[in-house]
PDB file of C-alpha atoms in Angstrom:
ATOM      1  CA  UNK A   1      -8.239 -22.241   3.796  1.00  0.00           C
ATOM      2  CA  UNK A   2      -8.342 -18.432   2.168  1.00  0.00           C
ATOM      3  CA  UNK A   3      -5.652 -16.298   2.256  1.00  0.00           C
ATOM      4  CA  UNK A   4      -6.688 -13.544   3.905  1.00  0.00           C
ATOM      5  CA  UNK A   5      -8.691 -16.041   6.850  1.00  0.00           C
ATOM      6  CA  UNK A   6      -5.031 -17.876   8.448  1.00  0.00           C
ATOM      7  CA  UNK A   7      -2.822 -13.496   7.390  1.00  0.00           C
ATOM      8  CA  UNK A   8      -5.404 -12.699  10.009  1.00  0.00           C
ATOM      9  CA  UNK A   9      -4.744 -15.259  11.776  1.00  0.00           C
ATOM     10  CA  UNK A  10      -0.973 -15.048  12.329  1.00  0.00           C
ATOM     11  CA  UNK A  11      -0.430 -11.897  15.638  1.00  0.00           C
ATOM     12  CA  UNK A  12       2.193 -10.195  13.882  1.00  0.00           C
ATOM     13  CA  UNK A  13       0.164  -9.916  10.027  1.00  0.00           C
ATOM     14  CA  UNK A  14      -2.701  -9.549  11.547  1.00  0.00           C
ATOM     15  CA  UNK A  15      -1.347  -6.152  13.414  1.00  0.00           C
ATOM     16  CA  UNK A  16       0.677  -4.730  10.779  1.00  0.00           C
ATOM     17  CA  UNK A  17      -2.099  -5.253   7.881  1.00  0.00           C
ATOM     18  CA  UNK A  18      -4.132  -2.849  10.766  1.00  0.00           C
ATOM     19  CA  UNK A  19      -1.983  -0.473  10.690  1.00  0.00           C
ATOM     20  CA  UNK A  20      -1.473  -0.298   7.752  1.00  0.00           C
ATOM     21  CA  UNK A  21      -5.395   0.088   7.513  1.00  0.00           C
ATOM     22  CA  UNK A  22      -5.473   2.846   9.490  1.00  0.00           C
ATOM     23  CA  UNK A  23      -2.022   4.667   7.797  1.00  0.00           C
ATOM     24  CA  UNK A  24      -3.906   4.752   5.152  1.00  0.00           C
ATOM     25  CA  UNK A  25      -7.003   6.072   6.914  1.00  0.00           C
ATOM     26  CA  UNK A  26      -5.621   8.832   8.984  1.00  0.00           C
ATOM     27  CA  UNK A  27      -3.605  10.016   5.118  1.00  0.00           C
ATOM     28  CA  UNK A  28      -7.760   9.513   3.556  1.00  0.00           C
ATOM     29  CA  UNK A  29      -8.345  12.856   6.061  1.00  0.00           C
ATOM     30  CA  UNK A  30      -6.095  14.641   6.195  1.00  0.00           C
ATOM     31  CA  UNK A  31      -6.305  14.809   2.388  1.00  0.00           C
ATOM     32  CA  UNK A  32     -10.150  15.277   2.896  1.00  0.00           C
ATOM     33  CA  UNK A  33      -8.510  18.732   4.936  1.00  0.00           C
ATOM     34  CA  UNK A  34      -5.377  19.467   2.677  1.00  0.00           C
ATOM     35  CA  UNK A  35      -7.057  18.701  -0.850  1.00  0.00           C
ATOM     36  CA  UNK A  36      -2.194  18.968  -2.069  1.00  0.00           C
ATOM     37  CA  UNK A  37      -1.504  17.986   0.707  1.00  0.00           C
ATOM     38  CA  UNK A  38       1.657  15.130   0.086  1.00  0.00           C
ATOM     39  CA  UNK A  39       2.854  12.757   2.806  1.00  0.00           C
ATOM     40  CA  UNK A  40       3.911   9.281   2.715  1.00  0.00           C
ATOM     41  CA  UNK A  41       3.773   6.637   4.591  1.00  0.00           C
ATOM     42  CA  UNK A  42       5.826   3.446   6.059  1.00  0.00           C
ATOM     43  CA  UNK A  43       3.309   0.404   7.879  1.00  0.00           C
ATOM     44  CA  UNK A  44       5.148  -1.857  10.914  1.00  0.00           C
ATOM     45  CA  UNK A  45       4.310  -3.590  13.973  1.00  0.00           C
ATOM     46  CA  UNK A  46       4.312  -0.318  16.041  1.00  0.00           C
ATOM     47  CA  UNK A  47       1.977   1.345  14.164  1.00  0.00           C
ATOM     48  CA  UNK A  48       3.441   3.621  11.282  1.00  0.00           C
ATOM     49  CA  UNK A  49       5.624   6.761  10.141  1.00  0.00           C
ATOM     50  CA  UNK A  50       3.925   9.529   8.702  1.00  0.00           C
ATOM     51  CA  UNK A  51       6.840  11.222   6.137  1.00  0.00           C
ATOM     52  CA  UNK A  52       5.544  14.967   5.484  1.00  0.00           C
ATOM     53  CA  UNK A  53       4.991  18.909   6.298  1.00  0.00           C
ATOM     54  CA  UNK A  54       2.018  17.825   8.619  1.00  0.00           C
ATOM     55  CA  UNK A  55       1.605  19.482  12.866  1.00  0.00           C
ATOM     56  CA  UNK A  56       1.071  16.773  14.849  1.00  0.00           C
ATOM     57  CA  UNK A  57      -2.209  17.352  16.521  1.00  0.00           C
ATOM     58  CA  UNK A  58      -3.577  17.465  12.894  1.00  0.00           C
ATOM     59  CA  UNK A  59      -1.830  14.020  12.238  1.00  0.00           C
ATOM     60  CA  UNK A  60      -3.419  12.724  15.320  1.00  0.00           C
ATOM     61  CA  UNK A  61      -6.701  14.093  15.039  1.00  0.00           C
ATOM     62  CA  UNK A  62      -6.581  11.842  11.093  1.00  0.00           C
ATOM     63  CA  UNK A  63      -5.492   9.455  12.508  1.00  0.00           C
ATOM     64  CA  UNK A  64      -8.514   8.807  15.477  1.00  0.00           C
ATOM     65  CA  UNK A  65     -10.979  10.109  12.999  1.00  0.00           C
ATOM     66  CA  UNK A  66      -9.379   7.206  10.105  1.00  0.00           C
ATOM     67  CA  UNK A  67      -9.846   4.773  14.131  1.00  0.00           C
ATOM     68  CA  UNK A  68     -13.915   5.452  14.023  1.00  0.00           C
ATOM     69  CA  UNK A  69     -14.051   5.428  10.033  1.00  0.00           C
ATOM     70  CA  UNK A  70     -12.576   2.038  10.342  1.00  0.00           C
ATOM     71  CA  UNK A  71     -14.824   1.468  13.287  1.00  0.00           C
ATOM     72  CA  UNK A  72     -17.809   2.352  11.776  1.00  0.00           C
ATOM     73  CA  UNK A  73     -17.274   0.550   8.674  1.00  0.00           C
ATOM     74  CA  UNK A  74     -15.816   2.036   5.976  1.00  0.00           C
ATOM     75  CA  UNK A  75     -14.023  -0.962   4.487  1.00  0.00           C
ATOM     76  CA  UNK A  76     -12.662   2.444   2.100  1.00  0.00           C
ATOM     77  CA  UNK A  77     -10.347   4.056   4.213  1.00  0.00           C
ATOM     78  CA  UNK A  78      -7.948   1.669   4.619  1.00  0.00           C
ATOM     79  CA  UNK A  79      -6.996   1.414   1.005  1.00  0.00           C
ATOM     80  CA  UNK A  80      -4.561   4.115  -0.992  1.00  0.00           C
ATOM     81  CA  UNK A  81      -4.938   4.480  -4.528  1.00  0.00           C
ATOM     82  CA  UNK A  82      -0.887   5.338  -3.730  1.00  0.00           C
ATOM     83  CA  UNK A  83      -0.112   2.591  -1.601  1.00  0.00           C
ATOM     84  CA  UNK A  84       2.784   0.307  -2.141  1.00  0.00           C
ATOM     85  CA  UNK A  85       1.011  -2.613  -2.304  1.00  0.00           C
ATOM     86  CA  UNK A  86      -0.394  -1.289  -6.354  1.00  0.00           C
ATOM     87  CA  UNK A  87       2.043  -0.789  -7.834  1.00  0.00           C
ATOM     88  CA  UNK A  88       4.480  -3.187  -7.131  1.00  0.00           C
ATOM     89  CA  UNK A  89       1.089  -5.618  -8.606  1.00  0.00           C
ATOM     90  CA  UNK A  90       1.646  -3.983 -11.130  1.00  0.00           C
ATOM     91  CA  UNK A  91       5.625  -4.323 -11.642  1.00  0.00           C
ATOM     92  CA  UNK A  92       5.508  -8.053 -10.952  1.00  0.00           C
ATOM     93  CA  UNK A  93       2.665  -8.209 -13.193  1.00  0.00           C
ATOM     94  CA  UNK A  94       4.033  -5.744 -15.793  1.00  0.00           C
ATOM     95  CA  UNK A  95       7.460  -7.578 -15.576  1.00  0.00           C
ATOM     96  CA  UNK A  96       6.460 -11.394 -16.069  1.00  0.00           C
ATOM     97  CA  UNK A  97       4.408 -10.444 -18.397  1.00  0.00           C
ATOM     98  CA  UNK A  98       7.185  -8.936 -21.073  1.00  0.00           C
ATOM     99  CA  UNK A  99      10.159 -11.821 -19.690  1.00  0.00           C
ATOM    100  CA  UNK A 100       7.088 -14.371 -20.129  1.00  0.00           C
ATOM    101  CA  UNK A 101       7.328 -12.855 -23.822  1.00  0.00           C
ATOM    102  CA  UNK A 102      11.068 -12.584 -24.016  1.00  0.00           C
ATOM    103  CA  UNK A 103      12.351 -15.743 -22.694  1.00  0.00           C
ATOM    104  CA  UNK A 104       9.371 -17.739 -21.901  1.00  0.00           C
ATOM    105  CA  UNK A 105       6.801 -18.300 -24.416  1.00  0.00           C
ATOM    106  CA  UNK A 106       7.366 -19.146 -27.701  1.00  0.00           C
ATOM    107  CA  UNK A 107      11.428 -20.215 -26.360  1.00  0.00           C
ATOM    108  CA  UNK A 108      14.289 -18.823 -25.813  1.00  0.00           C
ATOM    109  CA  UNK A 109      15.684 -16.445 -28.143  1.00  0.00           C
ATOM    110  CA  UNK A 110      18.758 -17.726 -30.066  1.00  0.00           C
ATOM    111  CA  UNK A 111      20.024 -14.343 -30.952  1.00  0.00           C
ATOM    112  CA  UNK A 112      19.867 -11.052 -29.878  1.00  0.00           C
ATOM    113  CA  UNK A 113      18.051 -10.207 -32.739  1.00  0.00           C
ATOM    114  CA  UNK A 114      15.429 -12.162 -31.984  1.00  0.00           C
ATOM    115  CA  UNK A 115      15.474 -10.972 -28.769  1.00  0.00           C
ATOM    116  CA  UNK A 116      14.943  -8.026 -30.172  1.00  0.00           C
ATOM    117  CA  UNK A 117      11.927  -8.524 -32.614  1.00  0.00           C
ATOM    118  CA  UNK A 118      10.392  -9.438 -29.691  1.00  0.00           C
ATOM    119  CA  UNK A 119      10.274  -6.285 -28.363  1.00  0.00           C
ATOM    120  CA  UNK A 120       7.235  -4.676 -29.539  1.00  0.00           C
ATOM    121  CA  UNK A 121       5.076  -7.766 -27.801  1.00  0.00           C
ATOM    122  CA  UNK A 122       7.185  -7.293 -25.135  1.00  0.00           C
ATOM    123  CA  UNK A 123       5.922  -3.503 -24.164  1.00  0.00           C
ATOM    124  CA  UNK A 124       1.811  -4.142 -24.983  1.00  0.00           C
ATOM    125  CA  UNK A 125       2.305  -7.740 -22.549  1.00  0.00           C
ATOM    126  CA  UNK A 126       3.789  -4.807 -19.625  1.00  0.00           C
ATOM    127  CA  UNK A 127       1.091  -2.708 -20.815  1.00  0.00           C
ATOM    128  CA  UNK A 128      -0.878  -5.010 -20.440  1.00  0.00           C
ATOM    129  CA  UNK A 129       0.081  -6.572 -16.692  1.00  0.00           C
ATOM    130  CA  UNK A 130      -0.413  -2.408 -16.219  1.00  0.00           C
ATOM    131  CA  UNK A 131      -3.480  -2.420 -16.802  1.00  0.00           C
ATOM    132  CA  UNK A 132      -4.465  -5.754 -15.038  1.00  0.00           C
ATOM    133  CA  UNK A 133      -3.012  -4.245 -12.178  1.00  0.00           C
ATOM    134  CA  UNK A 134      -5.582  -1.296 -11.399  1.00  0.00           C
ATOM    135  CA  UNK A 135      -8.757  -3.540 -10.555  1.00  0.00           C
ATOM    136  CA  UNK A 136      -5.986  -6.254  -8.926  1.00  0.00           C
ATOM    137  CA  UNK A 137      -4.057  -3.907  -6.843  1.00  0.00           C
ATOM    138  CA  UNK A 138      -7.127  -2.550  -4.812  1.00  0.00           C
ATOM    139  CA  UNK A 139      -7.781  -6.252  -4.152  1.00  0.00           C
ATOM    140  CA  UNK A 140      -4.861  -6.943  -3.087  1.00  0.00           C
ATOM    141  CA  UNK A 141      -4.888  -5.019  -0.698  1.00  0.00           C
ATOM    142  CA  UNK A 142      -7.463  -4.956   0.603  1.00  0.00           C
ATOM    143  CA  UNK A 143      -7.046  -9.333   1.031  1.00  0.00           C
ATOM    144  CA  UNK A 144      -2.909  -9.278   1.662  1.00  0.00           C
ATOM    145  CA  UNK A 145      -1.020  -5.873   3.155  1.00  0.00           C
ATOM    146  CA  UNK A 146      -4.534  -4.110   5.091  1.00  0.00           C
ATOM    147  CA  UNK A 147      -7.059  -5.233   7.084  1.00  0.00           C
ATOM    148  CA  UNK A 148      -9.960  -2.794   7.693  1.00  0.00           C
ATOM    149  CA  UNK A 149     -11.865  -4.614  10.721  1.00  0.00           C
ATOM    150  CA  UNK A 150      -9.197  -3.453  13.278  1.00  0.00           C
ATOM    151  CA  UNK A 151     -10.131  -4.943  15.917  1.00  0.00           C
ATOM    152  CA  UNK A 152      -9.280  -2.841  19.195  1.00  0.00           C
ATOM    153  CA  UNK A 153      -6.197  -0.858  17.353  1.00  0.00           C
ATOM    154  CA  UNK A 154      -5.440   1.778  19.755  1.00  0.00           C
ATOM    155  CA  UNK A 155      -3.298   5.286  19.041  1.00  0.00           C
ATOM    156  CA  UNK A 156      -1.291   5.653  22.007  1.00  0.00           C
ATOM    157  CA  UNK A 157       0.979   8.356  20.837  1.00  0.00           C
ATOM    158  CA  UNK A 158       2.251  10.538  18.321  1.00  0.00           C
ATOM    159  CA  UNK A 159       5.760  12.123  18.454  1.00  0.00           C
ATOM    160  CA  UNK A 160       7.432  13.885  15.836  1.00  0.00           C
ATOM    161  CA  UNK A 161      11.221  14.059  14.200  1.00  0.00           C
ATOM    162  CA  UNK A 162      12.693  16.310  12.319  1.00  0.00           C
ATOM    163  CA  UNK A 163      15.582  15.007   9.828  1.00  0.00           C
ATOM    164  CA  UNK A 164      17.315  17.372   6.961  1.00  0.00           C
ATOM    165  CA  UNK A 165      14.013  19.637   6.655  1.00  0.00           C
ATOM    166  CA  UNK A 166      11.801  16.038   6.455  1.00  0.00           C
ATOM    167  CA  UNK A 167       9.133  16.123   9.330  1.00  0.00           C
ATOM    168  CA  UNK A 168       8.267  12.475  10.633  1.00  0.00           C
ATOM    169  CA  UNK A 169       5.563  11.929  12.757  1.00  0.00           C
ATOM    170  CA  UNK A 170       5.495   8.512  14.412  1.00  0.00           C
ATOM    171  CA  UNK A 171       1.657   7.420  15.258  1.00  0.00           C
ATOM    172  CA  UNK A 172       2.491   4.424  18.334  1.00  0.00           C
ATOM    173  CA  UNK A 173      -0.111   1.914  18.213  1.00  0.00           C
ATOM    174  CA  UNK A 174      -1.425  -1.503  19.766  1.00  0.00           C
ATOM    175  CA  UNK A 175      -4.090  -4.071  20.232  1.00  0.00           C
TER     176      UNK A 175
END
């Protein structure tokens, strides 16, 4: 069975993945409107949080626009180049590559000197992992961490709070 298909049949995961897609779409709409915008997001079962200096009305309008565009089939709105999923894929591939070079492929080195001799190759393997992550990160987002088909997802509310000078919006969803 296709992994993405099985993930969409688990209601809790499907809801988080759809919220994650809406979070990305909202950030993309906000970024289209504000070239130098600096925001971050975090999805949950109940919606998503947006961290950054943006007004509540603007967040609501961007979320509604993002939801509309996802429903129109603009599935690329569900993906974001700065998503943490991309960084996880890059870190995993880089770390695995370095580990395999230093500890695995040619047998475990017997001394610290032998380990250090493998360091340049480990750096090359890590770099290759980061390069491979460039196309694999978005694929991972599309198939595992987001779901562009938002179905009956709807925005229920947008609330704002300020903590230590940081503006936090909670976009609550249902469906």
